[in-house]
XYZ file of C-alpha atoms in Angstrom:
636
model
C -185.217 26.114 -23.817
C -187.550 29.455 -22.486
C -187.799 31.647 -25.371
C -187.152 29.007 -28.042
C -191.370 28.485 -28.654
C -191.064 30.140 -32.058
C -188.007 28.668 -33.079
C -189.773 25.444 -32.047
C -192.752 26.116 -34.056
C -190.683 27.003 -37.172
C -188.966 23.993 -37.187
C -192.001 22.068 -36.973
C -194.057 23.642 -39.059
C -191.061 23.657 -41.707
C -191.276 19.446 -41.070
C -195.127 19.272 -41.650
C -194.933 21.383 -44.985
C -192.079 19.486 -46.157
C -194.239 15.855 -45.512
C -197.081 17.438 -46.977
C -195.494 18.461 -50.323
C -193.459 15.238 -50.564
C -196.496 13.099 -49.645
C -198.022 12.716 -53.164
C -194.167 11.986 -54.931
C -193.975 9.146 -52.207
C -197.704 8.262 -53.226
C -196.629 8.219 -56.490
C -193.331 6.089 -55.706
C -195.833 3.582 -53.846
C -198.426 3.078 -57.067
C -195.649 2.676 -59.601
C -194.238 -0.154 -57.481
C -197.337 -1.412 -57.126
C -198.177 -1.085 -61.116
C -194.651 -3.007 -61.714
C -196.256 -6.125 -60.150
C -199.249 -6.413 -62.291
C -199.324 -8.114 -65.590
C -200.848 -5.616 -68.268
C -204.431 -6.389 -67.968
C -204.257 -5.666 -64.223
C -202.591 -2.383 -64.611
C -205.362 -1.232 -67.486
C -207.922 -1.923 -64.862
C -206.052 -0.538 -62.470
C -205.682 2.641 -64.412
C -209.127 3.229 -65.461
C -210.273 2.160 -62.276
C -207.861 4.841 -60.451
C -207.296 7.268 -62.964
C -208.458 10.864 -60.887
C -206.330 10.027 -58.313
C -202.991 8.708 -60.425
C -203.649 11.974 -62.419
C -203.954 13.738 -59.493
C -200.767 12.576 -57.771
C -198.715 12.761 -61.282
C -199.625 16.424 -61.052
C -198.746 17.237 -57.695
C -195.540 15.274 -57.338
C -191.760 16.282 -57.927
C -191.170 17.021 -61.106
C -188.356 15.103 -62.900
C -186.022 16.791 -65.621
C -185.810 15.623 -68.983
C -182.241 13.743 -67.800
C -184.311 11.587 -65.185
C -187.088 10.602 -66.689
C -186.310 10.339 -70.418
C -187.741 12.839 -72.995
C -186.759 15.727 -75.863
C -184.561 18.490 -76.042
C -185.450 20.488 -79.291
C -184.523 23.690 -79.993
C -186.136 25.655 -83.018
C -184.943 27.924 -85.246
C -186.826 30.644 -86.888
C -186.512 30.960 -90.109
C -185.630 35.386 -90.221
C -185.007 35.258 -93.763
C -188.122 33.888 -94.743
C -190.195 36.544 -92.829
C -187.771 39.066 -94.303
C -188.560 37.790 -98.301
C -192.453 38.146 -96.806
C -192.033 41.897 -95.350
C -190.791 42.628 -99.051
C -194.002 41.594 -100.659
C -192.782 40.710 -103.324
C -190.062 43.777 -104.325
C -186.993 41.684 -104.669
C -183.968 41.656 -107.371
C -180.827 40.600 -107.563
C -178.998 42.765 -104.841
C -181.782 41.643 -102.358
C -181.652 37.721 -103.469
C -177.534 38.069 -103.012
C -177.636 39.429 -99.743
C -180.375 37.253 -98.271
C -178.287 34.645 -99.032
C -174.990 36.042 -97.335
C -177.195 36.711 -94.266
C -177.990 33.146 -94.346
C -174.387 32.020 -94.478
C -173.212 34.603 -92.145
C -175.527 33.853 -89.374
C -174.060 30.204 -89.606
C -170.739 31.068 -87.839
C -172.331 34.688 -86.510
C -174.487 35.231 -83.359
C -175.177 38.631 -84.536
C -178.951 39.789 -85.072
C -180.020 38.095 -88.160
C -181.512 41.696 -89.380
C -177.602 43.396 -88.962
C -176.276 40.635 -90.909
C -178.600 41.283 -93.886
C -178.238 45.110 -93.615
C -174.833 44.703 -93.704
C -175.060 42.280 -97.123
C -177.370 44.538 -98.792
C -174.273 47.821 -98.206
C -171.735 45.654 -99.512
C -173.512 43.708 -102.271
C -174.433 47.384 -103.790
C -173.242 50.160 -101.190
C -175.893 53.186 -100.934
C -178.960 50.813 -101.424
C -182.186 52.080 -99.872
C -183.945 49.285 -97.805
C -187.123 51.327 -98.426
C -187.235 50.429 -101.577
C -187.835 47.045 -100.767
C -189.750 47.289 -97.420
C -192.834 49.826 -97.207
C -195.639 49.849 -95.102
C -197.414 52.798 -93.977
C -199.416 51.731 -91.267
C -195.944 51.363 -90.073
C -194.156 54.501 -90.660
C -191.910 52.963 -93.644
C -192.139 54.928 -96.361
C -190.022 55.501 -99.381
C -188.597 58.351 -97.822
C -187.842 56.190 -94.292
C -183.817 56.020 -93.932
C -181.778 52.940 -93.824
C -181.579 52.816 -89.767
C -185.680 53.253 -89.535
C -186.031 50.444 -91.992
C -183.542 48.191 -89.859
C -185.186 49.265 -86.777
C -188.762 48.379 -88.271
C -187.340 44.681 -89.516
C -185.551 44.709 -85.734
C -189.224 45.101 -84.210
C -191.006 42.753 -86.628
C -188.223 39.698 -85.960
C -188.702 40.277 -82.314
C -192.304 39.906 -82.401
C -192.425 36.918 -84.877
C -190.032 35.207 -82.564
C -192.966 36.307 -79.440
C -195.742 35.110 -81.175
C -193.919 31.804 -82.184
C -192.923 30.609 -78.857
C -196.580 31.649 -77.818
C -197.955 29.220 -80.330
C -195.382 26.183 -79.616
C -196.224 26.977 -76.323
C -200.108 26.072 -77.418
C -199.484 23.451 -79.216
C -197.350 22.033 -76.668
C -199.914 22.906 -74.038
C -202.654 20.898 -76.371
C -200.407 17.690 -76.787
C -200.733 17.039 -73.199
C -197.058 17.402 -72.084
C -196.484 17.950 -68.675
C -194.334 20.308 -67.360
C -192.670 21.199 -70.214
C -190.408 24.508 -70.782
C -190.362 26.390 -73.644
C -188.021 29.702 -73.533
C -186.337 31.759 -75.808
C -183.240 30.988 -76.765
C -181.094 34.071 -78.829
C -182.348 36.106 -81.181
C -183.685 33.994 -83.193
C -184.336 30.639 -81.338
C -186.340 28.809 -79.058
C -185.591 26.238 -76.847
C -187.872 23.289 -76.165
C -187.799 20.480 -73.312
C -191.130 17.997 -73.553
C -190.144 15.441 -70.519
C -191.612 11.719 -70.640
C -192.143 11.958 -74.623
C -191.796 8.629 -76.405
C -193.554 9.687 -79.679
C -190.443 11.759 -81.318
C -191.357 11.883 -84.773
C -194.785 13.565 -83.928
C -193.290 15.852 -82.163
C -190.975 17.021 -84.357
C -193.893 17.100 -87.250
C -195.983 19.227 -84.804
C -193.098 21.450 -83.628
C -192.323 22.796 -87.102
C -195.946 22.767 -89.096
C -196.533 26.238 -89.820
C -200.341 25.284 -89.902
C -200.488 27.543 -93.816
C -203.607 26.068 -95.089
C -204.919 26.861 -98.340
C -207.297 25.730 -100.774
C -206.151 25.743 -104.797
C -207.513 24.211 -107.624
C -205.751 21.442 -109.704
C -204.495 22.289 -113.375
C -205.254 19.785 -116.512
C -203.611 16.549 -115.720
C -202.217 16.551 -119.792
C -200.149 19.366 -119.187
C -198.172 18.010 -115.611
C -198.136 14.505 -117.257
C -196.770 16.132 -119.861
C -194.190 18.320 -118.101
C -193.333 15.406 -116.109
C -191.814 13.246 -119.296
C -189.865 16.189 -120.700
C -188.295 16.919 -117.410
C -187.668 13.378 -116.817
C -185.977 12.992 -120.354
C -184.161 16.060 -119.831
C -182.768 15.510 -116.750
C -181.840 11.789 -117.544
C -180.884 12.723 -121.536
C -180.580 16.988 -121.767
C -183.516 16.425 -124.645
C -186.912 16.962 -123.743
C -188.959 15.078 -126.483
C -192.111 16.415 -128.460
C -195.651 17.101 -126.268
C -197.503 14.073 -125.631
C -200.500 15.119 -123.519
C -201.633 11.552 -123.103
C -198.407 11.040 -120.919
C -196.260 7.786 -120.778
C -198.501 4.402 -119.542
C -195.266 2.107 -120.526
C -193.541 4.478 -117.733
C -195.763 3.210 -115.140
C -193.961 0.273 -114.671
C -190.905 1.501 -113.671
C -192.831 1.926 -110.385
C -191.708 -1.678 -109.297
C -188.323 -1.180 -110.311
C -187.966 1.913 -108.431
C -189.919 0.525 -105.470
C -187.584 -0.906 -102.674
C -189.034 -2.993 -99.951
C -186.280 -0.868 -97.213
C -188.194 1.717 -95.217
C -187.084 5.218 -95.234
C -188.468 8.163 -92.639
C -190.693 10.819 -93.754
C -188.879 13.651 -94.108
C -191.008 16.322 -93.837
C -188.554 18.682 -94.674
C -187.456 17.162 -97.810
C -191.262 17.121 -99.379
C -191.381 20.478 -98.865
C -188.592 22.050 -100.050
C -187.178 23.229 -97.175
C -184.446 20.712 -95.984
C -180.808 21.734 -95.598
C -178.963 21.922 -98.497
C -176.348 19.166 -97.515
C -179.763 16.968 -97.575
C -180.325 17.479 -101.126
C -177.317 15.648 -102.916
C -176.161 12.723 -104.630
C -177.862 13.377 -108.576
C -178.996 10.615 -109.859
C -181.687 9.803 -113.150
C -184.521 11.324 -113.235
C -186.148 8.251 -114.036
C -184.673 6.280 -111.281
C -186.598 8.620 -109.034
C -189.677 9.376 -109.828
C -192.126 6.838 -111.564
C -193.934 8.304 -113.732
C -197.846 7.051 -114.217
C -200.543 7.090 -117.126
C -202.949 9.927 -117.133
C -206.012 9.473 -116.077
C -207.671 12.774 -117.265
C -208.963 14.052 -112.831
C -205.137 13.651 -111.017
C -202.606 15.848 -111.776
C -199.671 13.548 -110.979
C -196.384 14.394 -111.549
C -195.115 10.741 -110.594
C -194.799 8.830 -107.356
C -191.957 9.026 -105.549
C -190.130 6.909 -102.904
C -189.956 8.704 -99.470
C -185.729 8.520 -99.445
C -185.928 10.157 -103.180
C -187.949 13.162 -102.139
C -184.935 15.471 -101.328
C -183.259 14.461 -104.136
C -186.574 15.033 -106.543
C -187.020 18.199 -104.662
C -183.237 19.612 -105.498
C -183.542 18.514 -109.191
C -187.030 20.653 -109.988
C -185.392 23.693 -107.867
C -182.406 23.778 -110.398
C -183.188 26.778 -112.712
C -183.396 25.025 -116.083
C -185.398 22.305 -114.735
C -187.880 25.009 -113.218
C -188.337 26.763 -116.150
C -189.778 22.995 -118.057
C -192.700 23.107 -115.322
C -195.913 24.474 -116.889
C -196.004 28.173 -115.742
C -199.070 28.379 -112.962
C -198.248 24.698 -111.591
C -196.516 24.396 -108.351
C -195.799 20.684 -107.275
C -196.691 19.196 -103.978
C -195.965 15.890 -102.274
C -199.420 14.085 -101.166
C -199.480 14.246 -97.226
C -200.216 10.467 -97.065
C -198.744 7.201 -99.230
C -200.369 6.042 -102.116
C -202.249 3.126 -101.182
C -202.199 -0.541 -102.783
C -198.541 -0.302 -103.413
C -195.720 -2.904 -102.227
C -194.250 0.199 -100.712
C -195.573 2.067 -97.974
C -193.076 4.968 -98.056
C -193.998 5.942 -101.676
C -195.630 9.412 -102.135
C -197.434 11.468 -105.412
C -195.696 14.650 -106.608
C -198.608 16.487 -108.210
C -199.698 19.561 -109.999
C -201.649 22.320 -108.441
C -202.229 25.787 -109.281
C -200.121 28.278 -108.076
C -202.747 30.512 -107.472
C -204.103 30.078 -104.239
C -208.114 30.377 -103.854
C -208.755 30.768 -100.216
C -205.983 30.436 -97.085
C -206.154 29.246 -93.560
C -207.220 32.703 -91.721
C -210.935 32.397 -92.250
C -211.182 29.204 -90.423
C -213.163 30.002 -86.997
C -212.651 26.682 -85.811
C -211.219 22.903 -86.517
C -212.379 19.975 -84.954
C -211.343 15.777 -85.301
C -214.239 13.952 -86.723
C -215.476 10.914 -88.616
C -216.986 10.463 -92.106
C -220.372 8.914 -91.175
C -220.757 6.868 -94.360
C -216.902 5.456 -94.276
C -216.572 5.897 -90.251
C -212.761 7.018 -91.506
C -211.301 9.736 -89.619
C -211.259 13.357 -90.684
C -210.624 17.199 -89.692
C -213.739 19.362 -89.879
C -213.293 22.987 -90.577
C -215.386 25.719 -89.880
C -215.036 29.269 -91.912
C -216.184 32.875 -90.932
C -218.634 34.839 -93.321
C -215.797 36.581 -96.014
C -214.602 32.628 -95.728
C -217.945 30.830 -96.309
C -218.931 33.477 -98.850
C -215.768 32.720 -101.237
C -215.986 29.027 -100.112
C -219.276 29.330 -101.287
C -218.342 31.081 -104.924
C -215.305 28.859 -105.880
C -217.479 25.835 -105.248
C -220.166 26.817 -107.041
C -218.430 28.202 -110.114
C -215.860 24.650 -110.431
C -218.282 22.101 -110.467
C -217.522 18.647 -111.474
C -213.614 19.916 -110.839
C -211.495 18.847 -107.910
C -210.085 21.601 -105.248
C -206.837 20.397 -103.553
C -206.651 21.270 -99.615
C -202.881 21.778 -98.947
C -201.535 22.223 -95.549
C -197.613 23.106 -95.040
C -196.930 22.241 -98.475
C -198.355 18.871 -98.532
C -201.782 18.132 -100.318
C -203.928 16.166 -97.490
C -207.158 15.602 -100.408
C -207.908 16.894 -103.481
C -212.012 15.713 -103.880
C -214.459 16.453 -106.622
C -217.382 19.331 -106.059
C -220.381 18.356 -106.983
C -222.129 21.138 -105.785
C -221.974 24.479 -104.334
C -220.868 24.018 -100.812
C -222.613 26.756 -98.557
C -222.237 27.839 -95.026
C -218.767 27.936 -94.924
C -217.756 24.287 -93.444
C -215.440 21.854 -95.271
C -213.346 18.867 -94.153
C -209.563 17.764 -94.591
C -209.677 13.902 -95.362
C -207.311 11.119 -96.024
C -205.744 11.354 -92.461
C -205.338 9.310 -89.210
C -207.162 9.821 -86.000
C -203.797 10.977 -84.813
C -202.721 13.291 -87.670
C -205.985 14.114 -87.311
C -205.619 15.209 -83.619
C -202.215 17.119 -84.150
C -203.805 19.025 -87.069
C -206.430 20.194 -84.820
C -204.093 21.176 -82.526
C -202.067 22.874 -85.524
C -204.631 24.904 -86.695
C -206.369 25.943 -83.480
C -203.082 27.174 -82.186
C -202.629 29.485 -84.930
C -199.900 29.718 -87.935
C -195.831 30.275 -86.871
C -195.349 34.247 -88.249
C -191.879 32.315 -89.908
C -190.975 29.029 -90.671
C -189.102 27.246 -87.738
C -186.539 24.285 -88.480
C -184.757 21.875 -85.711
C -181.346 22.851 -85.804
C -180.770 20.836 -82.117
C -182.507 17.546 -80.446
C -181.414 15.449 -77.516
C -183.194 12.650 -77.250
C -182.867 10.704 -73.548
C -184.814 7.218 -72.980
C -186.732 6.364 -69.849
C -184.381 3.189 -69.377
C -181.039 5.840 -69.074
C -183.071 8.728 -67.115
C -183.975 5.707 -64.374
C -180.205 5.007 -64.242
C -179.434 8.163 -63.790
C -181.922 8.662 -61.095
C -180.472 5.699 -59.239
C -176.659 6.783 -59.804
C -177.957 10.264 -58.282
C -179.539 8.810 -55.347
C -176.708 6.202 -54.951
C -174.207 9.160 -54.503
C -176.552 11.329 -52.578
C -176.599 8.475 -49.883
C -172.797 7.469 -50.488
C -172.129 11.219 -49.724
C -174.207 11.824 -47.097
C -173.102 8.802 -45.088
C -169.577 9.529 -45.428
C -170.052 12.922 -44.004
C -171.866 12.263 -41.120
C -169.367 8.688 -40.046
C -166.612 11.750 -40.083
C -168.596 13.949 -37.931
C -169.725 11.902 -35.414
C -165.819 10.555 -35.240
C -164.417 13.762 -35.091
C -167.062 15.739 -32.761
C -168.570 12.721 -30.420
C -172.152 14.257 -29.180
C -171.461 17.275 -31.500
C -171.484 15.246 -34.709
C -174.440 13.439 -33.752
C -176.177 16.774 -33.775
C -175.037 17.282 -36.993
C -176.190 14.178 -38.598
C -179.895 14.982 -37.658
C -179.683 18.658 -38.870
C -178.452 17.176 -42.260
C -181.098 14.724 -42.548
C -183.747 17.748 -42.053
C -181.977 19.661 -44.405
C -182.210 17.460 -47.447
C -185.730 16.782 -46.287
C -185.668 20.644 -46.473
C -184.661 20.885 -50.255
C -186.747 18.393 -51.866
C -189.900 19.625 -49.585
C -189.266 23.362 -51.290
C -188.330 21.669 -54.631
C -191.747 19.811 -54.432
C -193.806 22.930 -52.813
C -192.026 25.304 -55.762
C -192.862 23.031 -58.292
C -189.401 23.078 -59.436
C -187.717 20.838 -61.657
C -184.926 17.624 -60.140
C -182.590 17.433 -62.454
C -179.416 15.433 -62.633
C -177.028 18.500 -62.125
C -179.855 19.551 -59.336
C -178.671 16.336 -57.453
C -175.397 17.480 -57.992
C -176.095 20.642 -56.075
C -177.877 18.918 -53.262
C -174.431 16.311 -52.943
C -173.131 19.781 -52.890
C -175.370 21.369 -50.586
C -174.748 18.969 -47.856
C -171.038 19.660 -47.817
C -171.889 23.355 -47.340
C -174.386 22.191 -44.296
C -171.745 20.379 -42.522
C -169.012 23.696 -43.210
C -171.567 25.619 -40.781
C -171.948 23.352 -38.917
C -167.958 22.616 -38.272
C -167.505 26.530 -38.151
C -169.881 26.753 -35.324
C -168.305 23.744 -33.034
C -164.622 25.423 -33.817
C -166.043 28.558 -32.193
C -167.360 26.843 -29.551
C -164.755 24.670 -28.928
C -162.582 28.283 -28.746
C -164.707 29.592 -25.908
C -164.440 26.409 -23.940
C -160.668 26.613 -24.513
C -161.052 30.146 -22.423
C -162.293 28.327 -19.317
C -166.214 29.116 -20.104
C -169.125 27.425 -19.113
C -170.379 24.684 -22.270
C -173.678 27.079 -21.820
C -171.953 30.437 -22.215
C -169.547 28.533 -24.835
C -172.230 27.421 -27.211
C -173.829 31.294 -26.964
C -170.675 32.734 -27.930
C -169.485 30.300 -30.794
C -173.056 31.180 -32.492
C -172.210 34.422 -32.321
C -168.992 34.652 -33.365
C -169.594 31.966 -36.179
C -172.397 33.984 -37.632
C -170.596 36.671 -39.794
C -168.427 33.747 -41.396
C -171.528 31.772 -42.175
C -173.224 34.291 -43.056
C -170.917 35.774 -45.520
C -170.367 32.214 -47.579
C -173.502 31.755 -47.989
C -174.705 34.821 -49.234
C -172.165 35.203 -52.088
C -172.979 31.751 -53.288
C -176.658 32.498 -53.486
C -175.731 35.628 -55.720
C -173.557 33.181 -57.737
C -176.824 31.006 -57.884
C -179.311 33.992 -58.733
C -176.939 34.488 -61.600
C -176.752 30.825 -62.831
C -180.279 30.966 -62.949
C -180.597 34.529 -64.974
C -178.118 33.340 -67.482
C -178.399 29.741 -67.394
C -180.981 27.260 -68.848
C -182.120 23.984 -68.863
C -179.531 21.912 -66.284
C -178.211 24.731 -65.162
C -181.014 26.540 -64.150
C -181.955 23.071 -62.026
C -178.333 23.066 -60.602
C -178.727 26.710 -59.474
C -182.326 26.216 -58.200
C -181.231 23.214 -55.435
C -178.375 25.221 -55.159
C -180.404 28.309 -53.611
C -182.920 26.113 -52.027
C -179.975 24.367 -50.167
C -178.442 27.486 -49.167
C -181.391 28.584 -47.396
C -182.436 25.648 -45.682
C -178.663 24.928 -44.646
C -178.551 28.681 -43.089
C -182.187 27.288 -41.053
C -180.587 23.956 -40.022
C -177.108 24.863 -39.257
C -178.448 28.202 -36.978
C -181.586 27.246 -35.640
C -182.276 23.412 -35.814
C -178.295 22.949 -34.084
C -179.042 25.734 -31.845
C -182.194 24.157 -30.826
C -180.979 20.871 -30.163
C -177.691 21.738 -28.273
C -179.927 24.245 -26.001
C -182.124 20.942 -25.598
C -179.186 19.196 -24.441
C -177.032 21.448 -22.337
C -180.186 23.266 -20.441
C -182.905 21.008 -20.501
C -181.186 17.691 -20.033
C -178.111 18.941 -18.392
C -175.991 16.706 -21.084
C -171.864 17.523 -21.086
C -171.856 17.635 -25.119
C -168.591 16.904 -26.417
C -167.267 18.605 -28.971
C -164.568 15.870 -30.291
């Protein structure tokens, strides 16, 4: 064993690190068994009583992937041809409406960039067309004298920074949530993928995922006129005769309400309310009055009608259709309220209401947002601070619409739509009518910034805690089932040898999940598969080495000299396996995500502590044998 003190020390020191890193996931293991055999008072006690140290344990432990421990895949789409119809403030016509829509079908089937597909629509829905006339912006370069390729290069740059700057604000508002250890990566050219482990609140997250936080203050228009409106659209959808102006709107309508109503709950569609759900969302036509029920006016809100929360797609694809648009009082745009109208049988039934399309005063001069609570009604609220150009106009719109209500619409929904009474200085206003949750995740919307695009889920996985525990215990089972097999076989077939073996594989896996806990890496399900995987590869050194050695005893050598030369001559074979598999892992990882990024991490990770085990931790102990103790190891 003289010479072996550093290999010595390696090995232990390797041991202690691994046991240190692994300590708090064992800690962890210890308290959640301990948890399970409270009753639920005990474990709230326990919890606030503990808390530092369960959060600090939590933190430092393994961290399990979103297939072991339940959670959300997402993965987010941004809309390109949105923040295309921005860039052209404004300059489109026909040709540029046509081919914005063949981008959007193209880049269905295509994986193209979004920005080729449209260039390509625009040539062939009028060949020679110059993009400049439809994109300019000096401080740019894009002029109308700027080419067709310097205009698709400038809308190349633009989409690649929107996409930037989105996953840098998911990445906030996932941050502010209070995931842990999620992963957010780009996906594409135009997507981003999203992983939120241990979430149990789906519905939220989608909401917060795709708000594009675009706040903006408008003021209502004459609730005559959109009562009006709202009974010659309804009679001409329903009839195709829109009957004479009646600016004191329909009271006998109101009761349709109840007949609309239906007791079955629907879910929110977020999408739906605000015009921006998919197309195969927004069929089945059916009356106009079986949809929306229309109320009396009531001379301050604007409604349109109310509308159940399943109908809102449906509503929604009806008002887009061109002669139905062109019945809606010109100014008015119509917005779903954010929250259900209270006091009715229904709780999923929503206002579609009038406000003007001119918008008075938009999210980017708020400074800062905070949750809050109305100290006369104790209900909870978001309070918004505004910079100087903000308070100023704040300051003037107030002050010249008094006695008129302003609505405060965020993402297309209107949150509250109060009275001023007064001239509202120093720039600070609050959104109302909200939850102390909603209220929370509109913080978090609005400190994190507004999405350059609008983003829709076109993917979600959804795994429960109950199926990510049986997966954890189907891993484990076969990690154990595996690893038991392999070392019964070794010891049979090697004697002393395979004994040898056995401990070098039990420090190996100890090994993997001690770099796995020290890297802060990720155990997934396919990263159990590569640590099944990984042991097989341990024992394949370890069999090459005995065959050597086994070779040189053959030759009449001493077991001393025959263990020194079947390292040796073992070492290029070894060597050479393992290295081309860690390339194969480097470029799972590159090119891989999610699972496979896991598989290939254990993968590497077992590569190198198999190469330690099988060349030092063997060595080590068959030195300890044959010098030190003088032991005749067999070799089977």
């Amino acid at each position: 064993m003289q010479g072996n003190g550093f290999k010595i020390a390696a090995v232990a020191a390797f041991i202690l690190l691994s046991l240190f890193y692994l300590w708090p996931t064992a800690q962890r293991a210890l308290n959640a068994r301990e948890l399970a055999a409270m009753d639920s008072t005990q474990q709230v006690e326990y919890r606030e009583a503990n808390y530092d140290d369960l959060q600090n344990t939590r933190e430092r432990s393994l961290n399990l992937g979103l297939d072991l421990q339940g959670g959300m895949h997402v993965t987010l789409e941004v809309g390109a041809g949105a923040l295309i119809k921005e860039l052209a403030e404004g300059r489109e016509d026909e040709t540029f409406t046509a081919a914005l829509a063949a981008a959007n079908a193209a880049a269905v089937e295509s994986r193209d960039n979004y920005v080729d597909l449209f260039v390509d629509a625009v040539e062939e829905e009028r060949p020679g067309t110059r993009l400049a006339r439809y994109f300019r912006n000096s401080s740019r370069g894009i002029t109308a004298r700027s080419s067709n390729d310097e205009v698709a290069e400038y809308l190349r740059v633009e989409l690649a920074d929107a996409i930037v700057r989105a996953t840098e604000i998911i990445r906030q508002r996932v941050d502010r949530f209070g995931v842990t250890e999620p992963s957010i990566q780009q996906q594409g050219s135009n997507r981003i993928a999203v992983e939120l482990p241990g979430v149990d609140e789906p519905q939220r997250v989608r909401d917060l995922l795709r708000g594009t936080a675009k706040l903006e203050f408008r003021l209502l228009p004459d609730p005559g006129i959109v009562a009006n409106a709202a009974q010659q659209i309804v009679a001409y959808v329903d009839q195709g005769t829109a009957p004479a102006a009646d600016t004191t709107a329909s009271g006998a309508a109101s009761d349709s309400t109840g007949a609309a109503a239906d007791s079955a709950s629907s879910e929110l569609d977020i999408a739906s309310m605000t015009g921006t759900a998919a197309p195969e969302a927004q069929t089945g036509e059916r009356l106009m009055s079986d949809l929306v029920a229309l109320v009396q006016n009531d001379g301050f809100n604007p409604y349109f009608g109310a509308v159940q929360a399943r109908d809102t797609a449906a509503v929604s694809a009806i008002l887009r259709r061109p002669d139905v648009a062109r019945l809606i009082p010109p100014g008015v745009d119509l917005f779903y309220s954010a929250r259900p109208i209270e006091g009715r049988e229904s709780e999923d039934e929503y206002w579609l209401m009038g406000v003007n399309e001119r918008i008075e005063l938009e999210g980017d001069v708020v400074t800062d947002a905070g949750p809050d609570f109305d100290p006369l009604t104790n209900a909870p609220l978001v309070s918004i601070s505004m910079n100087g150009e903000g308070a100023s106009r704040w300051s003037q719109l107030t002050g010249a619409n008094i006695g008129k209500p302003v609505a405060i619409v965020l993402d297309g929904l209107v949150y509250t739509w109060p009275r001023i009474n007064s001239r509202i200085s120093g720039g600070r206003t609050s959104i109302e009518g909200v939850t102390k949750t909603e209220a929370d995740d509109i913080v978090t919307v609005l400190k994190s910034g507004a999405l350059p695009a609008p983003v829709q889920i076109v993917e979600e996985r959804t795994v429960g805690p109950s199926l990510g525990a049986e997966s954890v215990n189907a891993g484990l089972r076969s990690l154990m089932i595996g690893f038991a097999i392999v070392v019964v076989f070794m010891i049979f077939y090697y004697r002393t040898a395979g004994l040898v073996a056995g401990v070098t594989l039990i420090l190996n896996v100890l090994f993997i999940f001690g770099i796995l806990a020290g890297f802060r890496a990720t155990l997934t399900l396919p990263g159990m598969a590569g640590i099944v995987l990984t042991i097989g590869m341990a024992v394949d050194a370890n069999v090459l080495i005995f065959e050597r050695i086994r070779e040189e005893m053959a030759t009449g050598k001493t077991l001393k000299a025959a263990v020194q030369g079947g390292f040796e001559k073992a070492l290029s074979a070894i060597a050479d396996a393992n290295i081309t598999t860690f390339l194969i892992g480097v470029i799972l990882y590159s090119f891989g995500l999610g699972p496979i990024q896991g598989f290939a991490v254990t993968l590497m990770a077992g590569i190198v502590t198999s190469l330690f085990t099988a060349l030092v931790v063997t060595r080590l102990l068959l030195d300890y044998l044959v010098q030190s103790r003088g032991a005749n190891v067999a070799f089977g």
